Amino acid sequence: MTLQFYMTPGSCTTGIHILLEELELPFQVSIVNLQAGDHRQPAYLALNPKGTIPTLVLDDGTALTSFPSIACWLARRHPRKRLLSDDPLLAARTLELLDCAVNTVHGQGFTRIFTTERYVPEGLDPTDTSRWTASITAQGQAIVREAFDVIEARLPDTGYAMGTDFTIADAALFYVFFWASKTNIPMPPRCQALFERIRARPMVNQVLREEGYR
């Protein structure tokens, strides 16, 4: 089975890229250039009508079109890698952390930082636009910091997010921690330590090199 992975380097798709490499799965990459509008082209929308990333196309043509769905499919398809616990409570806790990273830190926080214009009303004069932009960016940074505090309280002092095993929660947390490191948003100590432990994994280093980071 060869998977088809639609990704944008440096985006949330980095987390899925890490999981694919950790599992040592064969996959082909298609780069989605968001700035060029590749995600709005008919061929891509036929796979993912939402026009979002990531997208993972399975060998039977089924397309999975969200970070959580792809991460869960990979974990359940390869249970020996222990990316998601068989214990219902531990699995639920893992998904809670993943959800906080994807839907709160990314979906509510970093979208206001990276795509501020989406939140600015149309028709404002330049002065009001500037004020709105600054306020929205500050709000995004506050959301990220507050979410990091919530995550910090859940993390152990050693190991990964859920303990000894590297899980799908770690893959999700890594990409938002990586963004924070690139935008000078401070991380609490356990978040910072987890970020450094994940980054030290050989496959994570490989992914970052492949995506153009050092």
mmCIF file of N, CA, C and O in Angstrom, residues 11 29 35 41 122 138 155 181 184 206:
data_model
loop_
_atom_site.group_PDB
_atom_site.id
_atom_site.type_symbol
_atom_site.label_atom_id
_atom_site.label_comp_id
_atom_site.label_asym_id
_atom_site.label_seq_id
_atom_site.Cartn_x
_atom_site.Cartn_y
_atom_site.Cartn_z
ATOM 1 N N SER A 11 3.564 23.465 7.941
ATOM 2 C CA SER A 11 2.178 23.641 8.384
ATOM 3 C C SER A 11 1.815 22.552 9.385
ATOM 4 O O SER A 11 2.667 21.790 9.852
ATOM 5 N N VAL A 29 4.308 12.141 -1.840
ATOM 6 C CA VAL A 29 3.975 13.484 -1.382
ATOM 7 C C VAL A 29 3.535 14.358 -2.542
ATOM 8 O O VAL A 29 4.162 14.364 -3.609
ATOM 9 N N GLN A 35 -0.468 29.548 -0.810
ATOM 10 C CA GLN A 35 -0.405 30.921 -1.320
ATOM 11 C C GLN A 35 -0.778 30.982 -2.798
ATOM 12 O O GLN A 35 -1.348 31.973 -3.256
ATOM 13 N N GLN A 41 -8.125 24.446 -6.150
ATOM 14 C CA GLN A 41 -8.193 23.920 -7.510
ATOM 15 C C GLN A 41 -9.168 22.736 -7.563
ATOM 16 O O GLN A 41 -9.288 21.973 -6.609
ATOM 17 N N GLU A 122 -14.308 44.115 6.674
ATOM 18 C CA GLU A 122 -14.029 44.823 5.432
ATOM 19 C C GLU A 122 -14.441 46.294 5.542
ATOM 20 O O GLU A 122 -15.298 46.662 6.335
ATOM 21 N N ALA A 138 -2.743 40.037 19.061
ATOM 22 C CA ALA A 138 -2.543 39.920 20.505
ATOM 23 C C ALA A 138 -3.506 38.897 21.105
ATOM 24 O O ALA A 138 -3.133 38.135 22.008
ATOM 25 N N LEU A 155 1.091 17.642 31.398
ATOM 26 C CA LEU A 155 2.296 16.940 30.955
ATOM 27 C C LEU A 155 3.092 16.378 32.128
ATOM 28 O O LEU A 155 3.205 17.019 33.177
ATOM 29 N N SER A 181 8.030 28.365 18.741
ATOM 30 C CA SER A 181 9.472 28.638 18.742
ATOM 31 C C SER A 181 9.861 29.576 17.614
ATOM 32 O O SER A 181 10.837 30.327 17.741
ATOM 33 N N ASN A 184 8.431 33.339 18.602
ATOM 34 C CA ASN A 184 8.881 33.910 19.880
ATOM 35 C C ASN A 184 7.775 33.966 20.932
ATOM 36 O O ASN A 184 7.719 34.903 21.734
ATOM 37 N N GLN A 206 14.673 14.304 10.605
ATOM 38 C CA GLN A 206 14.600 14.007 9.176
ATOM 39 C C GLN A 206 13.478 14.781 8.511
ATOM 40 O O GLN A 206 13.652 15.360 7.431
#
